[in-house]
Amino acid sequence: MKSLNLAALVVATSASSAAFATQYLTVEQAQQVMFPDATVFKDANLQLSGEQMQQVEKLSGLPARSVGWRVFAAYKSDTRLGYVVLDDVVGKFELISYAVAVNADASIKQIEILTYRESHGFEIKSPAWRKQFIGKTPASGLYVGNGIASISGATLSCTHVTDGVRRIAAIAQIMLKK
């Protein structure tokens, strides 16, 4: 009897955590939202060298975390408008998938939450919160409490997404800046 109750609890817990997952945008939709003038998006995936990973860590104050990064270059005809960088960070327990649009000068153009899987903290999807990142670089207030406000009840999501964006901003400065 106890094993049946335990099994029912496991199923109920699994179902409740999965029920909170919300996909807001696909990668393709995010690309179009962030670069509406783009006529084409080309794969521009990055592979960081050991030296570049050290530079990212120094510039962002965070571990570089990965050698490979999924990146798309946005073009209008032959003119490169910028890049879309995809990433996932852990909120409190679950992954948050998001995209960062980077201008040609390597500043942040925009961020979009693609999929949010946590039961709390979805307020980071708010345009007002995401707007704080526009124009930022690793050296210009890309920290919760210093340039980026936190949201009560979404502290970990705010912090982890902000850290992820700061890491991507550092990668952009090192690898993508014109």
PDB file of C-alpha atoms in Angstrom:
ATOM      1  CA  MET A   1       0.000   0.000   0.000  1.00  0.00           C
ATOM      2  CA  LYS A   2       2.802   2.406   0.856  1.00  0.00           C
ATOM      3  CA  SER A   3       4.481   1.763  -2.502  1.00  0.00           C
ATOM      4  CA  LEU A   4       1.225   2.628  -4.306  1.00  0.00           C
ATOM      5  CA  ASN A   5       0.935   5.897  -2.392  1.00  0.00           C
ATOM      6  CA  LEU A   6       4.576   6.700  -3.104  1.00  0.00           C
ATOM      7  CA  ALA A   7       4.088   5.927  -6.809  1.00  0.00           C
ATOM      8  CA  ALA A   8       1.000   8.163  -6.915  1.00  0.00           C
ATOM      9  CA  LEU A   9       2.963  10.954  -5.213  1.00  0.00           C
ATOM     10  CA  VAL A  10       5.815  10.660  -7.728  1.00  0.00           C
ATOM     11  CA  VAL A  11       3.385  10.771 -10.656  1.00  0.00           C
ATOM     12  CA  ALA A  12       1.499  13.739  -9.171  1.00  0.00           C
ATOM     13  CA  THR A  13       4.725  15.640  -8.474  1.00  0.00           C
ATOM     14  CA  SER A  14       6.070  14.976 -11.964  1.00  0.00           C
ATOM     15  CA  ALA A  15       2.830  16.041 -13.582  1.00  0.00           C
ATOM     16  CA  SER A  16       2.592  19.252 -11.556  1.00  0.00           C
ATOM     17  CA  SER A  17       6.124  20.412 -12.365  1.00  0.00           C
ATOM     18  CA  ALA A  18       5.681  19.692 -16.073  1.00  0.00           C
ATOM     19  CA  ALA A  19       2.382  21.575 -16.116  1.00  0.00           C
ATOM     20  CA  PHE A  20       4.192  24.863 -15.533  1.00  0.00           C
ATOM     21  CA  ALA A  21       6.343  24.699 -18.676  1.00  0.00           C
ATOM     22  CA  THR A  22       5.360  27.393 -21.125  1.00  0.00           C
ATOM     23  CA  GLN A  23       6.908  27.916 -24.527  1.00  0.00           C
ATOM     24  CA  TYR A  24       6.533  31.553 -25.449  1.00  0.00           C
ATOM     25  CA  LEU A  25       8.504  31.608 -28.705  1.00  0.00           C
ATOM     26  CA  THR A  26      10.266  29.210 -31.027  1.00  0.00           C
ATOM     27  CA  VAL A  27      13.805  30.073 -32.109  1.00  0.00           C
ATOM     28  CA  GLU A  28      12.504  31.217 -35.496  1.00  0.00           C
ATOM     29  CA  GLN A  29       9.832  33.425 -33.920  1.00  0.00           C
ATOM     30  CA  ALA A  30      12.393  34.981 -31.571  1.00  0.00           C
ATOM     31  CA  GLN A  31      14.700  35.724 -34.501  1.00  0.00           C
ATOM     32  CA  GLN A  32      11.910  37.564 -36.325  1.00  0.00           C
ATOM     33  CA  VAL A  33      10.860  39.472 -33.185  1.00  0.00           C
ATOM     34  CA  MET A  34      14.418  40.571 -32.425  1.00  0.00           C
ATOM     35  CA  PHE A  35      15.480  41.360 -35.999  1.00  0.00           C
ATOM     36  CA  PRO A  36      12.260  42.147 -37.901  1.00  0.00           C
ATOM     37  CA  ASP A  37      14.190  43.660 -40.841  1.00  0.00           C
ATOM     38  CA  ALA A  38      16.316  40.549 -41.356  1.00  0.00           C
ATOM     39  CA  THR A  39      15.797  38.679 -44.593  1.00  0.00           C
ATOM     40  CA  VAL A  40      17.904  35.663 -43.619  1.00  0.00           C
ATOM     41  CA  PHE A  41      19.446  34.051 -40.538  1.00  0.00           C
ATOM     42  CA  LYS A  42      22.629  32.033 -41.019  1.00  0.00           C
ATOM     43  CA  ASP A  43      24.192  29.556 -38.621  1.00  0.00           C
ATOM     44  CA  ALA A  44      27.191  31.224 -36.986  1.00  0.00           C
ATOM     45  CA  ASN A  45      27.838  28.808 -34.133  1.00  0.00           C
ATOM     46  CA  LEU A  46      30.896  29.581 -32.026  1.00  0.00           C
ATOM     47  CA  GLN A  47      33.633  27.362 -30.636  1.00  0.00           C
ATOM     48  CA  LEU A  48      35.678  29.142 -27.985  1.00  0.00           C
ATOM     49  CA  SER A  49      39.338  28.340 -27.501  1.00  0.00           C
ATOM     50  CA  GLY A  50      40.797  27.928 -24.025  1.00  0.00           C
ATOM     51  CA  GLU A  51      42.197  31.450 -24.209  1.00  0.00           C
ATOM     52  CA  GLN A  52      38.835  32.884 -25.291  1.00  0.00           C
ATOM     53  CA  MET A  53      37.100  31.066 -22.423  1.00  0.00           C
ATOM     54  CA  GLN A  54      39.536  32.712 -20.003  1.00  0.00           C
ATOM     55  CA  GLN A  55      38.784  36.102 -21.569  1.00  0.00           C
ATOM     56  CA  VAL A  56      35.032  35.492 -21.168  1.00  0.00           C
ATOM     57  CA  GLU A  57      35.533  34.583 -17.515  1.00  0.00           C
ATOM     58  CA  LYS A  58      37.633  37.681 -16.876  1.00  0.00           C
ATOM     59  CA  LEU A  59      35.209  40.026 -18.654  1.00  0.00           C
ATOM     60  CA  SER A  60      31.992  38.566 -17.234  1.00  0.00           C
ATOM     61  CA  GLY A  61      33.190  37.450 -13.807  1.00  0.00           C
ATOM     62  CA  LEU A  62      31.544  34.083 -14.503  1.00  0.00           C
ATOM     63  CA  PRO A  63      32.780  30.696 -15.707  1.00  0.00           C
ATOM     64  CA  ALA A  64      32.617  30.516 -19.507  1.00  0.00           C
ATOM     65  CA  ARG A  65      30.627  27.289 -18.969  1.00  0.00           C
ATOM     66  CA  SER A  66      30.717  25.983 -22.540  1.00  0.00           C
ATOM     67  CA  VAL A  67      33.052  25.851 -25.500  1.00  0.00           C
ATOM     68  CA  GLY A  68      30.217  25.689 -28.034  1.00  0.00           C
ATOM     69  CA  TRP A  69      27.491  28.312 -28.466  1.00  0.00           C
ATOM     70  CA  ARG A  70      24.468  28.249 -30.770  1.00  0.00           C
ATOM     71  CA  VAL A  71      24.474  31.504 -32.710  1.00  0.00           C
ATOM     72  CA  PHE A  72      22.653  32.854 -35.757  1.00  0.00           C
ATOM     73  CA  ALA A  73      23.789  35.880 -37.756  1.00  0.00           C
ATOM     74  CA  ALA A  74      20.928  38.145 -38.871  1.00  0.00           C
ATOM     75  CA  TYR A  75      21.250  39.691 -42.337  1.00  0.00           C
ATOM     76  CA  LYS A  76      19.284  42.142 -44.419  1.00  0.00           C
ATOM     77  CA  SER A  77      20.491  41.331 -47.928  1.00  0.00           C
ATOM     78  CA  ASP A  78      24.293  41.331 -47.515  1.00  0.00           C
ATOM     79  CA  THR A  79      24.357  43.559 -44.438  1.00  0.00           C
ATOM     80  CA  ARG A  80      24.856  41.842 -41.101  1.00  0.00           C
ATOM     81  CA  LEU A  81      22.467  43.356 -38.548  1.00  0.00           C
ATOM     82  CA  GLY A  82      23.664  41.399 -35.533  1.00  0.00           C
ATOM     83  CA  TYR A  83      23.408  38.010 -33.884  1.00  0.00           C
ATOM     84  CA  VAL A  84      20.979  35.847 -31.958  1.00  0.00           C
ATOM     85  CA  VAL A  85      22.606  33.737 -29.251  1.00  0.00           C
ATOM     86  CA  LEU A  86      20.659  30.900 -27.623  1.00  0.00           C
ATOM     87  CA  ASP A  87      21.210  29.730 -24.066  1.00  0.00           C
ATOM     88  CA  ASP A  88      19.651  27.872 -21.153  1.00  0.00           C
ATOM     89  CA  VAL A  89      20.140  28.592 -17.461  1.00  0.00           C
ATOM     90  CA  VAL A  90      18.686  26.912 -14.408  1.00  0.00           C
ATOM     91  CA  GLY A  91      16.046  29.038 -12.672  1.00  0.00           C
ATOM     92  CA  LYS A  92      15.500  27.465  -9.286  1.00  0.00           C
ATOM     93  CA  PHE A  93      15.136  23.846 -10.399  1.00  0.00           C
ATOM     94  CA  GLU A  94      14.284  23.894 -14.107  1.00  0.00           C
ATOM     95  CA  LEU A  95      15.866  25.264 -17.278  1.00  0.00           C
ATOM     96  CA  ILE A  96      14.955  28.649 -18.683  1.00  0.00           C
ATOM     97  CA  SER A  97      15.559  28.842 -22.434  1.00  0.00           C
ATOM     98  CA  TYR A  98      16.167  32.313 -23.798  1.00  0.00           C
ATOM     99  CA  ALA A  99      17.636  34.188 -26.747  1.00  0.00           C
ATOM    100  CA  VAL A 100      19.822  37.273 -26.733  1.00  0.00           C
ATOM    101  CA  ALA A 101      19.984  39.628 -29.716  1.00  0.00           C
ATOM    102  CA  VAL A 102      23.381  41.273 -30.005  1.00  0.00           C
ATOM    103  CA  ASN A 103      23.998  44.409 -32.070  1.00  0.00           C
ATOM    104  CA  ALA A 104      26.944  44.656 -34.458  1.00  0.00           C
ATOM    105  CA  ASP A 105      28.813  46.682 -31.779  1.00  0.00           C
ATOM    106  CA  ALA A 106      28.296  43.733 -29.362  1.00  0.00           C
ATOM    107  CA  SER A 107      25.835  45.574 -27.100  1.00  0.00           C
ATOM    108  CA  ILE A 108      22.621  43.843 -26.100  1.00  0.00           C
ATOM    109  CA  LYS A 109      19.753  44.633 -28.451  1.00  0.00           C
ATOM    110  CA  GLN A 110      17.045  42.553 -26.800  1.00  0.00           C
ATOM    111  CA  ILE A 111      16.332  39.390 -24.831  1.00  0.00           C
ATOM    112  CA  GLU A 112      13.409  37.020 -25.239  1.00  0.00           C
ATOM    113  CA  ILE A 113      12.331  34.170 -22.993  1.00  0.00           C
ATOM    114  CA  LEU A 114      11.673  31.142 -25.190  1.00  0.00           C
ATOM    115  CA  THR A 115      10.569  28.530 -22.635  1.00  0.00           C
ATOM    116  CA  TYR A 116       9.956  28.933 -18.917  1.00  0.00           C
ATOM    117  CA  ARG A 117       9.587  25.734 -16.919  1.00  0.00           C
ATOM    118  CA  GLU A 118       9.447  26.912 -13.285  1.00  0.00           C
ATOM    119  CA  SER A 119       6.283  27.183 -11.208  1.00  0.00           C
ATOM    120  CA  HIS A 120       7.229  30.715 -10.050  1.00  0.00           C
ATOM    121  CA  GLY A 121       9.193  33.596 -11.489  1.00  0.00           C
ATOM    122  CA  PHE A 122       7.580  33.783 -14.920  1.00  0.00           C
ATOM    123  CA  GLU A 123       7.471  37.572 -14.431  1.00  0.00           C
ATOM    124  CA  ILE A 124      10.895  37.716 -16.110  1.00  0.00           C
ATOM    125  CA  LYS A 125       8.911  37.461 -19.349  1.00  0.00           C
ATOM    126  CA  SER A 126       7.643  40.979 -18.657  1.00  0.00           C
ATOM    127  CA  PRO A 127       8.699  43.525 -21.314  1.00  0.00           C
ATOM    128  CA  ALA A 128       9.549  46.042 -18.554  1.00  0.00           C
ATOM    129  CA  TRP A 129      12.050  43.655 -16.948  1.00  0.00           C
ATOM    130  CA  ARG A 130      13.604  42.544 -20.256  1.00  0.00           C
ATOM    131  CA  LYS A 131      13.907  46.167 -21.451  1.00  0.00           C
ATOM    132  CA  GLN A 132      16.583  46.794 -18.783  1.00  0.00           C
ATOM    133  CA  PHE A 133      19.127  44.857 -20.858  1.00  0.00           C
ATOM    134  CA  ILE A 134      18.950  47.039 -23.978  1.00  0.00           C
ATOM    135  CA  GLY A 135      22.278  48.680 -24.809  1.00  0.00           C
ATOM    136  CA  LYS A 136      24.179  46.913 -22.014  1.00  0.00           C
ATOM    137  CA  THR A 137      27.667  45.479 -22.272  1.00  0.00           C
ATOM    138  CA  PRO A 138      29.603  43.457 -19.683  1.00  0.00           C
ATOM    139  CA  ALA A 139      31.017  46.709 -18.310  1.00  0.00           C
ATOM    140  CA  SER A 140      27.701  48.575 -18.014  1.00  0.00           C
ATOM    141  CA  GLY A 141      25.574  47.362 -15.139  1.00  0.00           C
ATOM    142  CA  LEU A 142      24.665  43.820 -16.088  1.00  0.00           C
ATOM    143  CA  TYR A 143      24.151  42.655 -12.505  1.00  0.00           C
ATOM    144  CA  VAL A 144      20.992  42.220 -10.471  1.00  0.00           C
ATOM    145  CA  GLY A 145      21.064  45.189  -8.105  1.00  0.00           C
ATOM    146  CA  ASN A 146      23.439  47.145 -10.379  1.00  0.00           C
ATOM    147  CA  GLY A 147      21.675  48.047 -13.613  1.00  0.00           C
ATOM    148  CA  ILE A 148      19.140  45.204 -13.518  1.00  0.00           C
ATOM    149  CA  ALA A 149      16.309  45.160 -10.971  1.00  0.00           C
ATOM    150  CA  SER A 150      15.175  41.925  -9.401  1.00  0.00           C
ATOM    151  CA  ILE A 151      11.564  40.800  -9.191  1.00  0.00           C
ATOM    152  CA  SER A 152      10.174  39.626  -5.866  1.00  0.00           C
ATOM    153  CA  GLY A 153       9.357  35.929  -6.162  1.00  0.00           C
ATOM    154  CA  ALA A 154      11.625  35.566  -9.201  1.00  0.00           C
ATOM    155  CA  THR A 155      14.989  36.288  -7.581  1.00  0.00           C
ATOM    156  CA  LEU A 156      16.807  33.191  -8.819  1.00  0.00           C
ATOM    157  CA  SER A 157      15.348  33.441 -12.328  1.00  0.00           C
ATOM    158  CA  CYS A 158      16.345  37.124 -12.519  1.00  0.00           C
ATOM    159  CA  THR A 159      19.847  36.435 -11.240  1.00  0.00           C
ATOM    160  CA  HIS A 160      20.537  33.416 -13.422  1.00  0.00           C
ATOM    161  CA  VAL A 161      19.194  34.961 -16.634  1.00  0.00           C
ATOM    162  CA  THR A 162      21.119  38.177 -15.904  1.00  0.00           C
ATOM    163  CA  ASP A 163      24.314  36.162 -15.348  1.00  0.00           C
ATOM    164  CA  GLY A 164      23.683  34.302 -18.595  1.00  0.00           C
ATOM    165  CA  VAL A 165      23.155  37.523 -20.521  1.00  0.00           C
ATOM    166  CA  ARG A 166      26.355  38.973 -19.013  1.00  0.00           C
ATOM    167  CA  ARG A 167      28.256  35.852 -20.128  1.00  0.00           C
ATOM    168  CA  ILE A 168      26.816  36.199 -23.653  1.00  0.00           C
ATOM    169  CA  ALA A 169      27.683  39.916 -23.667  1.00  0.00           C
ATOM    170  CA  ALA A 170      31.287  38.977 -22.854  1.00  0.00           C
ATOM    171  CA  ILE A 171      31.326  36.367 -25.626  1.00  0.00           C
ATOM    172  CA  ALA A 172      29.939  39.001 -28.002  1.00  0.00           C
ATOM    173  CA  GLN A 173      32.698  41.471 -27.049  1.00  0.00           C
ATOM    174  CA  ILE A 174      35.379  38.845 -27.642  1.00  0.00           C
ATOM    175  CA  MET A 175      34.008  36.946 -30.622  1.00  0.00           C
ATOM    176  CA  LEU A 176      31.293  38.935 -32.427  1.00  0.00           C
ATOM    177  CA  LYS A 177      32.184  42.630 -32.224  1.00  0.00           C
ATOM    178  CA  LYS A 178      32.827  44.332 -35.581  1.00  0.00           C
TER     179      LYS A 178
END
